[in-house]
PDB file of C-alpha atoms and ligand atoms in Angstrom:
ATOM      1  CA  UNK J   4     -11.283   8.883  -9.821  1.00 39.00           C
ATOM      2  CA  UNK J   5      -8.368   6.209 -10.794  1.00 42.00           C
ATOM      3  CA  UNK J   6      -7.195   5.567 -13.589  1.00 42.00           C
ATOM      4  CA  UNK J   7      -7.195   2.339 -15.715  1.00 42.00           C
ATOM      5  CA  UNK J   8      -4.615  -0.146 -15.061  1.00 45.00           C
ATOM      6  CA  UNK J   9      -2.576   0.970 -18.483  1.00 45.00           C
ATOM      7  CA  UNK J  10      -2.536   4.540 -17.924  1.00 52.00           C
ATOM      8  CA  UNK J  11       0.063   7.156 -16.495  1.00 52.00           C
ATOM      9  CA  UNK J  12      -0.023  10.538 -15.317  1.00 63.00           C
ATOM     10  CA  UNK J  13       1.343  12.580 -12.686  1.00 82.00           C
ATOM     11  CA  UNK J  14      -2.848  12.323 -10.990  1.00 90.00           C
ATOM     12  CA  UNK J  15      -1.884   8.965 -10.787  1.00 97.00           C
ATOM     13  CA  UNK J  16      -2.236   7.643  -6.884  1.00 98.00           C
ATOM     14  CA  UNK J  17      -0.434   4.063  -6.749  1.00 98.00           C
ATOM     15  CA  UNK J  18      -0.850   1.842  -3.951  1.00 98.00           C
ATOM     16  CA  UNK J  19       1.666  -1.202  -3.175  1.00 98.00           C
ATOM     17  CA  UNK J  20       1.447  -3.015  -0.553  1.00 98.00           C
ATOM     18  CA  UNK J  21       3.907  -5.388   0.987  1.00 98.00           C
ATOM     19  CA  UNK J  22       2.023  -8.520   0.836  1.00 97.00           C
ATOM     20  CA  UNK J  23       3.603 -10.289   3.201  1.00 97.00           C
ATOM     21  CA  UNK J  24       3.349 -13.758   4.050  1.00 97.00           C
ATOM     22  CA  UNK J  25       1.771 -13.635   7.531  1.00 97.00           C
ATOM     23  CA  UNK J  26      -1.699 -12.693   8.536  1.00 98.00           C
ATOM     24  CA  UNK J  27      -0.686  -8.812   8.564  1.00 98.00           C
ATOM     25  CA  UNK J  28       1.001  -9.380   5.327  1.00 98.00           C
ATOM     26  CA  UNK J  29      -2.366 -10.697   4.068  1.00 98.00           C
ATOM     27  CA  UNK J  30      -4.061  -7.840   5.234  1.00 98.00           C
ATOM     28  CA  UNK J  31      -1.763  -5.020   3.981  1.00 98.00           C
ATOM     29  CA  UNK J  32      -2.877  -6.882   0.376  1.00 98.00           C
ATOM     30  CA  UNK J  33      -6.546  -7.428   0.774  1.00 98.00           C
ATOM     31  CA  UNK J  34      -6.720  -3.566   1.697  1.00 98.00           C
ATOM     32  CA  UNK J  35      -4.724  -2.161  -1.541  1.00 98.00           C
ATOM     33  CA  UNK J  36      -7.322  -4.357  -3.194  1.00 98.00           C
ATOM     34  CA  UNK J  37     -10.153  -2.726  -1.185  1.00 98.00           C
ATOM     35  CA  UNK J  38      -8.954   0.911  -1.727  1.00 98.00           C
ATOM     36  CA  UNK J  39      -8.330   0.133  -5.084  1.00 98.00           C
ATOM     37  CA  UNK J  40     -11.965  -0.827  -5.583  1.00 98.00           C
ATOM     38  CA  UNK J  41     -13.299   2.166  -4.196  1.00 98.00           C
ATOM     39  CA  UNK J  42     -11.322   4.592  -6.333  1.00 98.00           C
ATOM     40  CA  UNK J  43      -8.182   5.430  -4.204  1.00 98.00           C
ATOM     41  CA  UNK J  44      -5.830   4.949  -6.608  1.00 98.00           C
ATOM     42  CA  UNK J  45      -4.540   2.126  -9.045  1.00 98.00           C
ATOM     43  CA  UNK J  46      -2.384  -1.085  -7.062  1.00 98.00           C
ATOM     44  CA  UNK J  47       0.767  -1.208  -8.134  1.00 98.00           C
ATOM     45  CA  UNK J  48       3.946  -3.947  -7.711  1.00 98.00           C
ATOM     46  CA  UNK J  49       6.199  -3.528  -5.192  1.00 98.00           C
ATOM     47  CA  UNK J  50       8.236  -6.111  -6.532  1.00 98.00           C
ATOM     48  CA  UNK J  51       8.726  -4.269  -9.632  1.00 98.00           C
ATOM     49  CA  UNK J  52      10.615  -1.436  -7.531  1.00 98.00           C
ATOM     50  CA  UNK J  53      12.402  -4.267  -5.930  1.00 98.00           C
ATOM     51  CA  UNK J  54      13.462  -5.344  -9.597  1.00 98.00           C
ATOM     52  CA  UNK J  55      13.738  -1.890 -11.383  1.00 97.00           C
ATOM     53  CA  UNK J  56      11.562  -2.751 -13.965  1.00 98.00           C
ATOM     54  CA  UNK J  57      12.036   0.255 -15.888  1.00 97.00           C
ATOM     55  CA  UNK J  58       8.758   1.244 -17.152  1.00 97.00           C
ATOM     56  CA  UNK J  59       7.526   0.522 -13.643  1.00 97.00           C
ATOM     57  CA  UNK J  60      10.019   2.680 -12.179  1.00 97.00           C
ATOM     58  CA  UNK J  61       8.827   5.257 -14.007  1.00 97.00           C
ATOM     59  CA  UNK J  62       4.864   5.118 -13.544  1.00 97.00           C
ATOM     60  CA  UNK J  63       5.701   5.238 -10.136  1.00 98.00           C
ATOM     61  CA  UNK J  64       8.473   8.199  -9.831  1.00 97.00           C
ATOM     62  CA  UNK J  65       5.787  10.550 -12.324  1.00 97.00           C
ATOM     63  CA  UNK J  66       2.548   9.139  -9.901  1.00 97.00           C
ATOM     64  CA  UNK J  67       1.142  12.264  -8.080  1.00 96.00           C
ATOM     65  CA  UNK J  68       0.815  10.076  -4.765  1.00 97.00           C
ATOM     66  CA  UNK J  69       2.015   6.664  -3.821  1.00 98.00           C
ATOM     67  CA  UNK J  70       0.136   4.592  -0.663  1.00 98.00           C
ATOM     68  CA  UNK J  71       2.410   2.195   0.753  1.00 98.00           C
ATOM     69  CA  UNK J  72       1.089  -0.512   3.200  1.00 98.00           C
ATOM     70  CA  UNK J  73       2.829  -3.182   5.165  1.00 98.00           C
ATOM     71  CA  UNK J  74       2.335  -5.760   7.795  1.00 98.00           C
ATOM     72  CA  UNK J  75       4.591  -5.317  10.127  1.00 97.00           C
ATOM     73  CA  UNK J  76       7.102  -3.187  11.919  1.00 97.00           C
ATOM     74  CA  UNK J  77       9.676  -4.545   9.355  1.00 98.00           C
ATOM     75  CA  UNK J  78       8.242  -2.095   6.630  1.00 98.00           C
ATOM     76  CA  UNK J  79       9.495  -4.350   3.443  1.00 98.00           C
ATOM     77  CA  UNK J  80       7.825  -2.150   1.178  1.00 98.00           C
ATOM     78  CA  UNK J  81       8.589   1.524   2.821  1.00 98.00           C
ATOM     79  CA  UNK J  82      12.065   0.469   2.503  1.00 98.00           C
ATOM     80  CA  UNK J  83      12.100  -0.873  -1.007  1.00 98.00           C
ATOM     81  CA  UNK J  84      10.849   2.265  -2.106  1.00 98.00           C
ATOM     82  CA  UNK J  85      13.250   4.467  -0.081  1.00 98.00           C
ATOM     83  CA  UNK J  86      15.904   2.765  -2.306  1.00 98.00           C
ATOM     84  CA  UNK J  87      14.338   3.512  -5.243  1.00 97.00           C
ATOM     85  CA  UNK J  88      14.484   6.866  -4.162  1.00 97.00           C
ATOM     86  CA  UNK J  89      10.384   7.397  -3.887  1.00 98.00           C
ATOM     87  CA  UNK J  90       8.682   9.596  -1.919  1.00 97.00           C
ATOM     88  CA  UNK J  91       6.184   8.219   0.269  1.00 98.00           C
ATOM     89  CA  UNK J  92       3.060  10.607   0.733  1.00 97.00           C
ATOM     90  CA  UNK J  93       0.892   8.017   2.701  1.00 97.00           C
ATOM     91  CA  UNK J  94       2.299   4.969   4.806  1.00 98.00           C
ATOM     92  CA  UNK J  95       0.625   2.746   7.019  1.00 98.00           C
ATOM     93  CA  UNK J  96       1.840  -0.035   9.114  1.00 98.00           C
ATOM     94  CA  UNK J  97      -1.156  -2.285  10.089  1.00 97.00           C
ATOM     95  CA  UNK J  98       0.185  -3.501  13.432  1.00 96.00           C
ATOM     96  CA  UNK J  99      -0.428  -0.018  14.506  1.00 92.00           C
ATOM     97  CA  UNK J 100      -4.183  -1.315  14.851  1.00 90.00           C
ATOM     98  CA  UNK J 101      -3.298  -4.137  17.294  1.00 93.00           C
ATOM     99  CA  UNK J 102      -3.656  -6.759  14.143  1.00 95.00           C
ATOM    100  CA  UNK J 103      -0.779  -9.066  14.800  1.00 95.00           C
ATOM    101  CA  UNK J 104       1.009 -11.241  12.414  1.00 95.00           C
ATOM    102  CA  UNK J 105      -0.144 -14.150  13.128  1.00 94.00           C
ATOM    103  CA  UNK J 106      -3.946 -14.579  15.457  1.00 95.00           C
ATOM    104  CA  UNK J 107      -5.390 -16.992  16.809  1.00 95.00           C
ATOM    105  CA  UNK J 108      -8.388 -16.393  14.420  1.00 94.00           C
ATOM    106  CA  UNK J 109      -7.644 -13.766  11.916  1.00 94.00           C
ATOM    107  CA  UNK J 110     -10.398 -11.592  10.726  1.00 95.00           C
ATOM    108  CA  UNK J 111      -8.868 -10.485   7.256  1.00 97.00           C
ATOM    109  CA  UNK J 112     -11.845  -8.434   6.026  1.00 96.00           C
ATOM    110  CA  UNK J 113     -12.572  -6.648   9.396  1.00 97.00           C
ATOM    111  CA  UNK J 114      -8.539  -6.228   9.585  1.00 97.00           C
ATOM    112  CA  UNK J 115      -8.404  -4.856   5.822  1.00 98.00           C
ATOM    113  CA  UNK J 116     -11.409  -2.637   6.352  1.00 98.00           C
ATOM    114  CA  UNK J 117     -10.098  -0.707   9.422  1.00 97.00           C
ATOM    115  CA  UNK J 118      -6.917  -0.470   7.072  1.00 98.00           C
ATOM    116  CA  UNK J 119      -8.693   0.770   4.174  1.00 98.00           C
ATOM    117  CA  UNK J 120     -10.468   3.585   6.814  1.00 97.00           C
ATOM    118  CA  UNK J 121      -7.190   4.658   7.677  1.00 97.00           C
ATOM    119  CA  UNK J 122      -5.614   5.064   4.340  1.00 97.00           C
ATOM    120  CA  UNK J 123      -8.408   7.036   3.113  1.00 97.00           C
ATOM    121  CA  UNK J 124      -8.274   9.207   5.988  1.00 96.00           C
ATOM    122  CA  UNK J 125      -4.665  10.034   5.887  1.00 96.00           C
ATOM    123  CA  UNK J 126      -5.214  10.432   2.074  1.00 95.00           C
ATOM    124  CA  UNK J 127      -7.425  13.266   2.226  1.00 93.00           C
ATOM    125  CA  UNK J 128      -5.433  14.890   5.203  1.00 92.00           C
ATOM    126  CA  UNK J 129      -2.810  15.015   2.161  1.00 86.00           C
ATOM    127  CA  UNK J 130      -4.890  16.813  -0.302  1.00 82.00           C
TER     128      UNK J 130
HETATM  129  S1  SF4 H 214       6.568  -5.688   6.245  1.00 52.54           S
HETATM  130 FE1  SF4 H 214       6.385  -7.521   7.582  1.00 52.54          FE
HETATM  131  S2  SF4 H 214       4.590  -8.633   6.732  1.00 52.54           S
HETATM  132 FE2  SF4 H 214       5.282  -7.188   5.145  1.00 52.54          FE
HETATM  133  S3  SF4 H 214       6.723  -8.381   3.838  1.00 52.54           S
HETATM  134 FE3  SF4 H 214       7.939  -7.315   5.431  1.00 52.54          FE
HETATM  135  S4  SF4 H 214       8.166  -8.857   7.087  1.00 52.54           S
HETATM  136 FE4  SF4 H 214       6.447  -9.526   5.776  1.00 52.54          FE
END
């Protein structure tokens, strides 16, 4: 089970996702929020690592797992963790699933769900 949003322990699975602008972007968001809601793990700024806030930095070096998701083959957020120097236990890129950045008619809850499936699949490979 997650934890509440002001809580910190190395249990802790965080999930950031890069939220990118585009469709993909968009999706990488909408399914932190959906794994969030069913008890994945807590979301958690990306930014923040970006801007080594400190007490950020922290929750997220002592988290047991951290999820990241991004839109696009560009991997913003992998890569803004990498220098942070975070481990990674689960990353997804959602163009992997043929959802491009930006469709003709985006679907962002079917996108997100197949997302979310994913994520939850690779998570319990890793436990
Ligand atoms: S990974 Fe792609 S979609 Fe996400 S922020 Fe970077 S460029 Fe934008």
């Amino acid at each position: 089970m997650a934890n509440g949003c002001c809580t910190s322990d190395s249990n802790e699975t965080l999930i950031f996702a890069c939220a990118g602008a585009a469709h993909s972007g968009q999706v990488s968001s909408r399914a932190g929020i959906g794994l969030a809601k069913e008890g994945a793990g807590n979301l958690f700024c990306i930014a923040a690592m970006g801007a080594e806030i400190p007490d950020k930095m922290n929750r997220a070096h002592i988290a047991g797992k951290r999820v990241v998701i991004d839109g696009c083959e560009d991997h913003c957020a992998r890569k803004i963790m990498e220098k942070a120097s975070l481990p990674v236990e689960v990353h997804v890129d959602v163009t992997r699933f043929g959802i491009e950045k930006k469709p003709e008619k985006p679907q962002l809850i079917n996108d997100a769900r197949c997302v979310v499936d994913e994520v939850w699949t690779l998570l319990t490979a890793a436990s």
